[in-house]
Structure formats: C-alpha cells, structure tokens
Amino acid sequence: MIFNFTATTRFYFFREPVDMRKGIHSLYHLVKTLGKKDALNGNAYVFVGSTRKSIKVLRWQKEGFVLYNKKLELGCYTLPQQVGDAPFFEVESTILDQIVNSIKHKSNLNELRLKAMITA
C-alpha cells in the first residue's frame, strides 16, 4: 500500500461523490457532521470524485491531518460495494489497496493512447 497506516487503522468510504476541490477542513466537516464520526481517532476517511478519476484519503496523524490525493490521467477507480445506507461504510485495508493500485480502463483506446505517450 502506498500509505503509511497502522494495523489498527479502519477505513471508511463516503457513499456520495465529492467535489475534489474540497480540502482538509471541508472533508473533516463531512466526517464530523454527516458521518457523525470522530476524525481525530486515526481512522482513514476515503472520498471519490464524481468521475471516479480522483481519490482522497483524510487521516489524523499525531499532531495534524494528512490528506492523500491520487488523480488518474486515464481510466477510473472501481469502487467497493456499498454496505448499508449510512453516509460512510467500512472497508478492509486490502480492498482499499486494490482500489488504489488497480485501474479500470474505460476502453482499450485509453491504453493505446497511454502507450503512445510513453513511447513518444
């Protein structure tokens, strides 16, 4: 996994797409008000944009928030199956790792474009 999480870190996905212009304070507000969760407990809160090209992970570490951000140039993220109807649902770290490190390509044309960009 590209993140530095502990074995006890729990991961919560926000159910709705999020405006990826939101920063730490706005995402913290979503966790606290809509999710009614304590964002200062070291758990990670995952947000995905409407196009599924961007993913942000918010987490409190010792003395401040850390916001991880990954934006795909091609393809989009495959999201986990949503459980329940709460604003946030929990996923295992292995699921998050699979999501972050595997890309669902929209078409083979995107792969061809990427290969062309690399070889050019």
PDB file of C-alpha atoms in Angstrom:
ATOM      1  CA  MET A   1       0.000   0.000   0.000  1.00  0.00           C
ATOM      2  CA  ILE A   2       1.284   3.475  -0.759  1.00  0.00           C
ATOM      3  CA  PHE A   3       0.040   4.890   2.553  1.00  0.00           C
ATOM      4  CA  ASN A   4       1.612   4.682   5.989  1.00  0.00           C
ATOM      5  CA  PHE A   5      -1.247   3.250   8.065  1.00  0.00           C
ATOM      6  CA  THR A   6      -1.126   1.114  11.194  1.00  0.00           C
ATOM      7  CA  ALA A   7      -2.620  -2.358  11.514  1.00  0.00           C
ATOM      8  CA  THR A   8      -5.453  -0.918  13.608  1.00  0.00           C
ATOM      9  CA  THR A   9      -6.463   1.802  11.129  1.00  0.00           C
ATOM     10  CA  ARG A  10     -10.058   1.457   9.947  1.00  0.00           C
ATOM     11  CA  PHE A  11     -11.120   2.721   6.512  1.00  0.00           C
ATOM     12  CA  TYR A  12     -14.439   4.410   5.801  1.00  0.00           C
ATOM     13  CA  PHE A  13     -15.691   5.274   2.302  1.00  0.00           C
ATOM     14  CA  PHE A  14     -18.010   8.232   1.850  1.00  0.00           C
ATOM     15  CA  ARG A  15     -21.025   6.987  -0.100  1.00  0.00           C
ATOM     16  CA  GLU A  16     -21.582  10.058  -2.325  1.00  0.00           C
ATOM     17  CA  PRO A  17     -19.228  11.572  -4.919  1.00  0.00           C
ATOM     18  CA  VAL A  18     -17.325  14.570  -3.545  1.00  0.00           C
ATOM     19  CA  ASP A  19     -16.156  17.794  -5.169  1.00  0.00           C
ATOM     20  CA  MET A  20     -12.424  17.110  -5.367  1.00  0.00           C
ATOM     21  CA  ARG A  21     -11.653  20.797  -4.819  1.00  0.00           C
ATOM     22  CA  LYS A  22     -12.516  20.225  -1.151  1.00  0.00           C
ATOM     23  CA  GLY A  23      -9.581  20.347   1.210  1.00  0.00           C
ATOM     24  CA  ILE A  24      -8.860  19.105   4.700  1.00  0.00           C
ATOM     25  CA  HIS A  25     -11.326  21.349   6.530  1.00  0.00           C
ATOM     26  CA  SER A  26     -14.265  20.659   4.199  1.00  0.00           C
ATOM     27  CA  LEU A  27     -13.690  16.901   4.236  1.00  0.00           C
ATOM     28  CA  TYR A  28     -13.290  16.934   8.029  1.00  0.00           C
ATOM     29  CA  HIS A  29     -16.649  18.732   8.203  1.00  0.00           C
ATOM     30  CA  LEU A  30     -18.284  15.915   6.168  1.00  0.00           C
ATOM     31  CA  VAL A  31     -16.835  13.286   8.506  1.00  0.00           C
ATOM     32  CA  LYS A  32     -17.951  15.135  11.624  1.00  0.00           C
ATOM     33  CA  THR A  33     -21.419  16.341  10.579  1.00  0.00           C
ATOM     34  CA  LEU A  34     -22.767  13.822   8.051  1.00  0.00           C
ATOM     35  CA  GLY A  35     -20.850  10.778   9.245  1.00  0.00           C
ATOM     36  CA  LYS A  36     -21.040  11.666  12.932  1.00  0.00           C
ATOM     37  CA  LYS A  37     -17.570  10.177  13.301  1.00  0.00           C
ATOM     38  CA  ASP A  38     -14.521  11.266  15.276  1.00  0.00           C
ATOM     39  CA  ALA A  39     -11.978  12.181  12.603  1.00  0.00           C
ATOM     40  CA  LEU A  40      -9.281  12.623  15.259  1.00  0.00           C
ATOM     41  CA  ASN A  41      -9.141   8.905  16.131  1.00  0.00           C
ATOM     42  CA  GLY A  42      -6.599   7.898  13.474  1.00  0.00           C
ATOM     43  CA  ASN A  43      -9.045   6.175  11.139  1.00  0.00           C
ATOM     44  CA  ALA A  44      -8.945   6.973   7.419  1.00  0.00           C
ATOM     45  CA  TYR A  45     -11.834   8.518   5.506  1.00  0.00           C
ATOM     46  CA  VAL A  46     -11.923   7.938   1.750  1.00  0.00           C
ATOM     47  CA  PHE A  47     -13.580  10.268  -0.761  1.00  0.00           C
ATOM     48  CA  VAL A  48     -14.006   9.755  -4.509  1.00  0.00           C
ATOM     49  CA  GLY A  49     -14.885  12.324  -7.173  1.00  0.00           C
ATOM     50  CA  SER A  50     -17.909  12.044  -9.460  1.00  0.00           C
ATOM     51  CA  THR A  51     -15.784  10.949 -12.436  1.00  0.00           C
ATOM     52  CA  ARG A  52     -14.030   8.316 -10.265  1.00  0.00           C
ATOM     53  CA  LYS A  53     -10.675   9.640 -11.501  1.00  0.00           C
ATOM     54  CA  SER A  54      -9.691  11.145  -8.132  1.00  0.00           C
ATOM     55  CA  ILE A  55      -9.493   9.695  -4.661  1.00  0.00           C
ATOM     56  CA  LYS A  56      -8.639  11.462  -1.387  1.00  0.00           C
ATOM     57  CA  VAL A  57      -7.906   9.875   1.978  1.00  0.00           C
ATOM     58  CA  LEU A  58      -8.135  12.009   5.126  1.00  0.00           C
ATOM     59  CA  ARG A  59      -6.461  10.884   8.338  1.00  0.00           C
ATOM     60  CA  TRP A  60      -5.346  12.408  11.611  1.00  0.00           C
ATOM     61  CA  GLN A  61      -1.705  11.634  12.481  1.00  0.00           C
ATOM     62  CA  LYS A  62      -0.278  12.678  15.843  1.00  0.00           C
ATOM     63  CA  GLU A  63      -0.350  16.474  15.519  1.00  0.00           C
ATOM     64  CA  GLY A  64      -2.313  17.161  12.345  1.00  0.00           C
ATOM     65  CA  PHE A  65      -4.342  15.969   9.384  1.00  0.00           C
ATOM     66  CA  VAL A  66      -2.792  14.265   6.379  1.00  0.00           C
ATOM     67  CA  LEU A  67      -4.623  14.339   3.047  1.00  0.00           C
ATOM     68  CA  TYR A  68      -3.552  11.810   0.431  1.00  0.00           C
ATOM     69  CA  ASN A  69      -4.672  12.574  -3.110  1.00  0.00           C
ATOM     70  CA  LYS A  70      -4.360  10.464  -6.248  1.00  0.00           C
ATOM     71  CA  LYS A  71      -5.708  11.537  -9.636  1.00  0.00           C
ATOM     72  CA  LEU A  72      -5.705   9.211 -12.629  1.00  0.00           C
ATOM     73  CA  GLU A  73      -4.898  10.568 -16.062  1.00  0.00           C
ATOM     74  CA  LEU A  74      -6.526   7.583 -17.775  1.00  0.00           C
ATOM     75  CA  GLY A  75      -9.138   5.127 -16.582  1.00  0.00           C
ATOM     76  CA  CYS A  76     -11.136   5.327 -13.374  1.00  0.00           C
ATOM     77  CA  TYR A  77     -11.319   3.705  -9.956  1.00  0.00           C
ATOM     78  CA  THR A  78     -13.517   0.679  -9.366  1.00  0.00           C
ATOM     79  CA  LEU A  79     -15.417   1.307  -6.150  1.00  0.00           C
ATOM     80  CA  PRO A  80     -16.297  -1.228  -3.452  1.00  0.00           C
ATOM     81  CA  GLN A  81     -19.816  -2.491  -2.992  1.00  0.00           C
ATOM     82  CA  GLN A  82     -21.674  -0.175  -0.638  1.00  0.00           C
ATOM     83  CA  VAL A  83     -22.989  -1.701   2.558  1.00  0.00           C
ATOM     84  CA  GLY A  84     -25.958  -0.213   4.418  1.00  0.00           C
ATOM     85  CA  ASP A  85     -27.266   3.303   3.972  1.00  0.00           C
ATOM     86  CA  ALA A  86     -25.056   5.292   6.370  1.00  0.00           C
ATOM     87  CA  PRO A  87     -23.024   8.175   4.855  1.00  0.00           C
ATOM     88  CA  PHE A  88     -19.798   6.187   5.440  1.00  0.00           C
ATOM     89  CA  PHE A  89     -19.251   2.435   5.140  1.00  0.00           C
ATOM     90  CA  GLU A  90     -16.226   0.488   6.324  1.00  0.00           C
ATOM     91  CA  VAL A  91     -13.894  -1.436   4.000  1.00  0.00           C
ATOM     92  CA  GLU A  92     -10.842  -3.564   4.743  1.00  0.00           C
ATOM     93  CA  SER A  93      -7.368  -2.193   4.048  1.00  0.00           C
ATOM     94  CA  THR A  94      -6.809  -4.857   1.382  1.00  0.00           C
ATOM     95  CA  ILE A  95      -9.861  -3.584  -0.512  1.00  0.00           C
ATOM     96  CA  LEU A  96      -8.569  -0.004  -0.397  1.00  0.00           C
ATOM     97  CA  ASP A  97      -5.175  -1.209  -1.586  1.00  0.00           C
ATOM     98  CA  GLN A  98      -6.781  -2.990  -4.544  1.00  0.00           C
ATOM     99  CA  ILE A  99      -8.801   0.108  -5.426  1.00  0.00           C
ATOM    100  CA  VAL A 100      -5.844   2.489  -5.269  1.00  0.00           C
ATOM    101  CA  ASN A 101      -3.466   0.210  -7.156  1.00  0.00           C
ATOM    102  CA  SER A 102      -5.744  -1.173  -9.864  1.00  0.00           C
ATOM    103  CA  ILE A 103      -7.376   0.918 -12.546  1.00  0.00           C
ATOM    104  CA  LYS A 104     -10.479   0.095 -14.535  1.00  0.00           C
ATOM    105  CA  HIS A 105      -9.852   1.348 -18.060  1.00  0.00           C
ATOM    106  CA  LYS A 106     -12.798   2.853 -19.882  1.00  0.00           C
ATOM    107  CA  SER A 107     -11.613   1.416 -23.166  1.00  0.00           C
ATOM    108  CA  ASN A 108      -8.659  -0.087 -24.952  1.00  0.00           C
ATOM    109  CA  LEU A 109      -8.307   3.251 -26.748  1.00  0.00           C
ATOM    110  CA  ASN A 110      -7.090   4.811 -23.489  1.00  0.00           C
ATOM    111  CA  GLU A 111      -4.439   2.102 -23.156  1.00  0.00           C
ATOM    112  CA  LEU A 112      -3.288   2.726 -26.713  1.00  0.00           C
ATOM    113  CA  ARG A 113      -3.036   6.479 -26.026  1.00  0.00           C
ATOM    114  CA  LEU A 114      -1.001   5.834 -22.873  1.00  0.00           C
ATOM    115  CA  LYS A 115       1.392   3.538 -24.761  1.00  0.00           C
ATOM    116  CA  ALA A 116       1.737   6.168 -27.486  1.00  0.00           C
ATOM    117  CA  MET A 117       2.543   8.850 -24.889  1.00  0.00           C
ATOM    118  CA  ILE A 118       5.167   6.646 -23.230  1.00  0.00           C
ATOM    119  CA  THR A 119       6.936   5.682 -26.451  1.00  0.00           C
ATOM    120  CA  ALA A 120       6.863   9.206 -27.917  1.00  0.00           C
TER     121      ALA A 120
END
